[in-house]
mmCIF file of C-alpha atoms in Angstrom:
data_model
loop_
_atom_site.group_PDB
_atom_site.id
_atom_site.type_symbol
_atom_site.label_atom_id
_atom_site.label_comp_id
_atom_site.label_asym_id
_atom_site.label_seq_id
_atom_site.Cartn_x
_atom_site.Cartn_y
_atom_site.Cartn_z
ATOM 1 C CA MET A 10 69.936 27.272 90.801
ATOM 2 C CA ARG A 11 69.811 26.780 94.529
ATOM 3 C CA ILE A 12 69.065 28.866 97.864
ATOM 4 C CA HIS A 13 72.648 29.267 99.046
ATOM 5 C CA LEU A 14 72.249 31.886 101.487
ATOM 6 C CA THR A 15 69.608 34.101 102.848
ATOM 7 C CA SER A 16 69.876 37.170 105.358
ATOM 8 C CA VAL A 17 68.181 38.807 108.462
ATOM 9 C CA PHE A 18 69.218 42.050 109.170
ATOM 10 C CA VAL A 19 70.179 41.777 113.223
ATOM 11 C CA ASP A 20 70.634 45.033 115.412
ATOM 12 C CA ASP A 21 73.786 43.734 117.052
ATOM 13 C CA GLN A 22 75.716 41.178 115.522
ATOM 14 C CA ALA A 23 77.407 39.323 118.643
ATOM 15 C CA LYS A 24 73.831 39.351 120.458
ATOM 16 C CA ALA A 25 72.349 37.612 117.824
ATOM 17 C CA LEU A 26 75.142 34.967 117.259
ATOM 18 C CA ARG A 27 74.261 34.681 120.824
ATOM 19 C CA PHE A 28 70.415 33.845 120.117
ATOM 20 C CA TYR A 29 70.942 32.512 116.622
ATOM 21 C CA THR A 30 73.275 29.562 118.440
ATOM 22 C CA GLU A 31 72.539 29.095 122.343
ATOM 23 C CA VAL A 32 68.841 29.611 121.922
ATOM 24 C CA LEU A 33 68.150 28.436 118.578
ATOM 25 C CA GLY A 34 70.275 25.559 118.508
ATOM 26 C CA PHE A 35 72.026 26.726 115.059
ATOM 27 C CA VAL A 36 76.052 26.662 114.370
ATOM 28 C CA LYS A 37 78.032 28.995 112.923
ATOM 29 C CA LYS A 38 79.811 28.711 109.892
ATOM 30 C CA TYR A 39 81.500 31.606 109.077
ATOM 31 C CA ASP A 40 82.662 34.505 110.724
ATOM 32 C CA VAL A 41 84.888 36.713 108.758
ATOM 33 C CA PRO A 42 86.060 40.850 109.871
ATOM 34 C CA VAL A 43 84.159 42.715 106.989
ATOM 35 C CA GLY A 44 85.410 46.481 107.534
ATOM 36 C CA GLU A 45 85.690 47.703 110.778
ATOM 37 C CA THR A 46 83.336 46.856 112.762
ATOM 38 C CA ASP A 47 81.012 44.375 110.668
ATOM 39 C CA ARG A 48 81.361 40.550 109.637
ATOM 40 C CA TRP A 49 80.154 38.043 107.386
ATOM 41 C CA LEU A 50 78.378 35.978 109.637
ATOM 42 C CA THR A 51 76.399 32.844 108.944
ATOM 43 C CA VAL A 52 75.097 30.290 110.957
ATOM 44 C CA VAL A 53 73.388 26.221 109.774
ATOM 45 C CA SER A 54 71.536 23.967 111.405
ATOM 46 C CA PRO A 55 72.923 20.974 112.819
ATOM 47 C CA GLU A 56 70.751 18.830 111.204
ATOM 48 C CA GLU A 57 72.108 20.510 107.695
ATOM 49 C CA PRO A 58 75.404 21.361 108.210
ATOM 50 C CA GLY A 59 75.509 21.861 104.467
ATOM 51 C CA GLY A 60 72.236 23.262 104.074
ATOM 52 C CA THR A 61 71.028 26.771 103.306
ATOM 53 C CA GLU A 62 73.143 29.755 105.407
ATOM 54 C CA LEU A 63 71.370 32.062 107.288
ATOM 55 C CA LEU A 64 73.580 35.295 107.293
ATOM 56 C CA LEU A 65 73.255 37.366 109.906
ATOM 57 C CA GLU A 66 73.323 41.224 108.483
ATOM 58 C CA PRO A 67 73.884 44.188 110.051
ATOM 59 C CA ALA A 68 71.283 46.490 110.404
ATOM 60 C CA GLY A 69 72.833 49.639 110.043
ATOM 61 C CA HIS A 70 71.295 50.919 106.769
ATOM 62 C CA PRO A 71 68.242 53.755 107.399
ATOM 63 C CA ALA A 72 65.941 51.972 105.563
ATOM 64 C CA VAL A 73 66.370 48.979 107.554
ATOM 65 C CA LYS A 74 64.326 50.307 110.589
ATOM 66 C CA PRO A 75 61.338 51.728 108.821
ATOM 67 C CA TYR A 76 60.999 48.941 107.265
ATOM 68 C CA ARG A 77 60.988 46.693 109.860
ATOM 69 C CA ASP A 78 59.188 48.183 112.517
ATOM 70 C CA ALA A 79 56.482 48.576 109.561
ATOM 71 C CA LEU A 80 56.523 44.221 109.439
ATOM 72 C CA ALA A 81 56.738 44.385 113.359
ATOM 73 C CA ALA A 82 53.854 46.843 114.195
ATOM 74 C CA ASP A 83 51.798 44.210 111.955
ATOM 75 C CA GLY A 84 53.493 40.901 113.833
ATOM 76 C CA ILE A 85 54.733 39.973 110.373
ATOM 77 C CA PRO A 86 57.765 37.447 109.983
ATOM 78 C CA LEU A 87 60.558 38.037 108.303
ATOM 79 C CA ALA A 88 62.054 34.865 108.223
ATOM 80 C CA GLN A 89 60.487 30.850 108.346
ATOM 81 C CA PHE A 90 62.386 27.762 109.811
ATOM 82 C CA ALA A 91 61.383 23.872 110.052
ATOM 83 C CA VAL A 92 60.680 22.523 113.227
ATOM 84 C CA SER A 93 58.948 18.681 113.786
ATOM 85 C CA ASP A 94 56.767 19.841 116.640
ATOM 86 C CA VAL A 95 55.430 23.128 117.015
ATOM 87 C CA ARG A 96 54.570 22.781 120.459
ATOM 88 C CA ALA A 97 57.412 21.515 121.719
ATOM 89 C CA GLU A 98 59.447 24.553 120.055
ATOM 90 C CA TYR A 99 57.235 26.984 121.658
ATOM 91 C CA GLU A 100 57.377 25.438 125.313
ATOM 92 C CA ARG A 101 61.037 25.249 125.111
ATOM 93 C CA LEU A 102 61.310 28.535 123.621
ATOM 94 C CA SER A 103 59.540 30.253 126.013
ATOM 95 C CA GLY A 104 61.101 28.695 129.264
ATOM 96 C CA LEU A 105 64.739 30.095 128.056
ATOM 97 C CA GLY A 106 62.729 34.259 128.024
ATOM 98 C CA VAL A 107 61.569 33.886 124.234
ATOM 99 C CA ARG A 108 58.750 35.952 123.791
ATOM 100 C CA PHE A 109 55.737 34.909 121.192
ATOM 101 C CA THR A 110 53.580 37.191 119.360
ATOM 102 C CA GLN A 111 51.592 34.498 118.028
ATOM 103 C CA GLU A 112 51.098 31.254 120.246
ATOM 104 C CA PRO A 113 51.228 27.437 118.222
ATOM 105 C CA LEU A 114 47.998 28.094 115.497
ATOM 106 C CA GLU A 115 46.785 24.359 114.068
ATOM 107 C CA MET A 116 45.394 25.544 110.780
ATOM 108 C CA GLY A 117 44.835 22.319 108.696
ATOM 109 C CA PRO A 118 47.826 20.195 108.296
ATOM 110 C CA VAL A 119 49.907 23.192 108.733
ATOM 111 C CA THR A 120 50.864 24.109 112.935
ATOM 112 C CA THR A 121 52.879 27.793 112.978
ATOM 113 C CA ALA A 122 53.932 30.321 115.474
ATOM 114 C CA VAL A 123 55.650 33.357 115.781
ATOM 115 C CA PHE A 124 58.175 34.965 118.009
ATOM 116 C CA ASP A 125 61.003 37.890 118.468
ATOM 117 C CA ASP A 126 64.604 37.046 118.107
ATOM 118 C CA THR A 127 65.608 39.657 119.992
ATOM 119 C CA CYS A 128 67.748 41.410 117.061
ATOM 120 C CA GLY A 129 64.581 43.047 115.564
ATOM 121 C CA ASN A 130 62.850 40.659 113.731
ATOM 122 C CA LEU A 131 59.570 38.455 113.630
ATOM 123 C CA ILE A 132 60.244 34.752 112.496
ATOM 124 C CA GLN A 133 57.908 32.169 112.075
ATOM 125 C CA ILE A 134 58.313 28.522 112.953
ATOM 126 C CA ALA A 135 56.364 26.187 110.915
ATOM 127 C CA THR A 136 55.309 22.191 110.582
ATOM 128 C CA GLN A 137 56.591 20.389 107.424
ATOM 129 C CA PRO A 138 53.483 18.717 106.293
ATOM 130 C CA GLU A 139 54.298 15.876 104.964
ATOM 131 C CA GLU A 140 53.420 16.417 101.382
ATOM 132 C CA MET A 141 54.954 18.956 101.437
ATOM 133 C CA SER A 142 58.200 17.920 102.599
ATOM 134 C CA SER A 143 58.962 15.792 100.313
ATOM 135 C CA PRO A 144 58.886 16.740 97.075
ATOM 136 C CA SER A 145 58.880 13.113 95.652
ATOM 137 C CA MET B 19 27.273 54.276 117.633
ATOM 138 C CA ALA B 20 23.923 51.675 117.182
ATOM 139 C CA ASP B 21 24.369 52.534 112.685
ATOM 140 C CA ASP B 22 28.222 51.378 113.532
ATOM 141 C CA LEU B 23 27.407 48.217 115.389
ATOM 142 C CA PHE B 24 25.445 46.919 113.138
ATOM 143 C CA LYS B 25 26.651 47.749 110.312
ATOM 144 C CA ALA B 26 30.380 46.103 111.808
ATOM 145 C CA LEU B 27 28.195 42.750 112.541
ATOM 146 C CA ALA B 28 26.420 42.778 109.083
ATOM 147 C CA ASP B 29 29.402 41.299 107.351
ATOM 148 C CA PRO B 30 30.299 37.829 107.677
ATOM 149 C CA THR B 31 34.259 38.193 107.000
ATOM 150 C CA ARG B 32 33.748 40.184 109.988
ATOM 151 C CA ARG B 33 32.046 37.724 112.169
ATOM 152 C CA THR B 34 34.395 35.592 111.143
ATOM 153 C CA ILE B 35 37.426 38.012 112.746
ATOM 154 C CA LEU B 36 35.463 38.307 115.781
ATOM 155 C CA ASP B 37 34.865 33.868 116.217
ATOM 156 C CA GLU B 38 38.581 33.721 115.847
ATOM 157 C CA LEU B 39 38.912 37.073 118.389
ATOM 158 C CA ALA B 40 37.300 35.205 120.287
ATOM 159 C CA GLU B 41 39.024 31.850 120.248
ATOM 160 C CA GLN B 42 42.343 33.945 120.852
ATOM 161 C CA SER B 43 42.664 37.235 122.457
ATOM 162 C CA GLY B 44 45.621 39.204 121.491
ATOM 163 C CA GLN B 45 46.208 38.520 118.027
ATOM 164 C CA THR B 46 48.516 40.259 115.237
ATOM 165 C CA LEU B 47 47.183 41.526 112.167
ATOM 166 C CA PHE B 48 49.375 38.813 110.465
ATOM 167 C CA GLU B 49 47.761 36.245 112.595
ATOM 168 C CA ILE B 50 44.507 37.768 111.798
ATOM 169 C CA CYS B 51 45.021 37.282 108.245
ATOM 170 C CA SER B 52 46.884 33.862 108.576
ATOM 171 C CA ARG B 53 43.468 32.517 110.054
ATOM 172 C CA LEU B 54 41.077 33.560 107.798
ATOM 173 C CA SER B 55 43.262 32.254 104.457
ATOM 174 C CA MET B 56 44.239 28.873 105.847
ATOM 175 C CA LYS B 57 41.498 28.283 108.787
ATOM 176 C CA HIS B 58 38.401 29.752 106.564
ATOM 177 C CA ARG B 59 40.144 29.995 103.238
ATOM 178 C CA LEU B 60 38.620 33.535 102.635
ATOM 179 C CA GLY B 61 40.985 34.677 99.748
ATOM 180 C CA ILE B 62 41.370 38.396 101.553
ATOM 181 C CA SER B 63 44.133 40.717 101.121
ATOM 182 C CA ARG B 64 46.298 42.185 104.425
ATOM 183 C CA GLN B 65 44.528 45.850 103.256
ATOM 184 C CA GLY B 66 41.235 44.436 103.001
ATOM 185 C CA VAL B 67 41.553 42.609 106.761
ATOM 186 C CA SER B 68 42.893 46.184 107.838
ATOM 187 C CA GLN B 69 39.663 47.975 106.811
ATOM 188 C CA HIS B 70 37.199 45.437 108.853
ATOM 189 C CA LEU B 71 39.471 45.572 111.429
ATOM 190 C CA ALA B 72 38.412 49.786 111.337
ATOM 191 C CA VAL B 73 35.203 48.957 110.495
ATOM 192 C CA LEU B 74 35.425 46.586 114.426
ATOM 193 C CA GLU B 75 37.168 49.447 115.950
ATOM 194 C CA ALA B 76 34.816 52.183 115.017
ATOM 195 C CA ALA B 77 32.282 49.661 116.635
ATOM 196 C CA GLY B 78 33.931 48.995 119.763
ATOM 197 C CA LEU B 79 33.980 45.323 119.000
ATOM 198 C CA VAL B 80 37.742 45.454 118.485
ATOM 199 C CA GLU B 81 40.709 46.652 120.738
ATOM 200 C CA THR B 82 43.919 47.477 119.316
ATOM 201 C CA ARG B 83 47.144 47.819 121.891
ATOM 202 C CA ARG B 84 50.686 48.717 121.587
ATOM 203 C CA GLU B 85 52.955 46.507 123.368
ATOM 204 C CA GLY B 86 56.866 47.494 122.471
ATOM 205 C CA ARG B 87 56.907 47.768 118.577
ATOM 206 C CA TYR B 88 54.008 45.466 118.237
ATOM 207 C CA LYS B 89 50.070 45.634 118.323
ATOM 208 C CA PHE B 90 47.645 43.399 119.147
ATOM 209 C CA HIS B 91 43.824 42.949 118.333
ATOM 210 C CA ASP B 92 41.157 41.996 121.687
ATOM 211 C CA LEU B 93 37.488 41.275 121.056
ATOM 212 C CA ASN B 94 35.358 43.173 123.088
ATOM 213 C CA THR B 95 31.867 41.995 123.451
ATOM 214 C CA ALA B 96 30.435 44.771 125.499
ATOM 215 C CA PRO B 97 28.924 47.102 122.400
ATOM 216 C CA LEU B 98 26.730 43.872 122.536
ATOM 217 C CA ARG B 99 24.428 44.170 125.396
ATOM 218 C CA GLN B 100 22.886 47.229 123.517
ATOM 219 C CA ILE B 101 21.093 44.235 121.819
ATOM 220 C CA THR B 102 19.710 43.105 124.314
ATOM 221 C CA GLU B 103 19.054 45.497 126.416
ATOM 222 C CA ARG B 104 17.069 47.430 123.363
ATOM 223 C CA TRP B 105 15.492 43.835 122.586
ATOM 224 C CA PRO B 106 15.176 42.202 125.936
ATOM 225 C CA ALA B 107 13.719 38.570 126.126
ATOM 226 C CA PRO B 108 10.213 38.388 127.272
ATOM 227 C CA ALA B 109 10.310 37.662 130.919
ATOM 228 C CA PRO B 110 8.991 34.099 131.391
ATOM 229 C CA SER B 111 5.481 34.508 132.464
ATOM 230 C CA GLY B 112 4.715 33.112 136.271
ATOM 231 C CA PRO B 113 2.675 29.984 136.926
ATOM 232 C CA GLU B 114 0.005 32.665 139.195
ATOM 233 C CA GLU B 115 -0.496 34.231 135.425
ATOM 234 C CA SER B 116 -0.818 31.793 133.365
ATOM 235 C CA PRO B 117 -4.610 30.963 132.331
ATOM 236 C CA SER B 118 -5.814 28.432 134.347
#
């Protein structure tokens, strides 16, 4: 078994696609109409086009808002992406107007930061320590 | 009020929370939990941290503010003045008062 796709709920799929591609730098993989207004919309990392897809899923279900509001209030991220340099990404994204709820924080071998994806989610970026990124 | 202050300061985890807020103000609960577990290796649940924060807030040492959907915690050291005001350091004796 392998992890092929994971998802985040987004308030607005068109806006989410812009943020995840133009700001974060992912690329669109699938964009298929589903029903009248929704899309099966996934993005992947350009560094790993065949890798895990992120589904930008419509947040229409009534349970989504209370769930996300409660997690947002406590600053809890809903997804984590790996970057090679958290501080460089923090500087780059801050320059593009992205709002961080946690500035880069070094904790032993791991550095993390948390930002708002403008679509209702907090996202954590983290460095992958050498010993964790290579399972061999 | 004084009881709340001394009770809040009596716990090492709560003092660590204050240390971390002194280093970086405006932390979410998630960040405080991350610092305690990753930097200090404290195995404490999110609920446990919330309870410690409530004690610190009751003592006036931590203040919370909401910004949009997010809640941030700040350190407020003002209540600590009660301690130095209650037990002020003895005034240094001037040279003219020292026995010759």
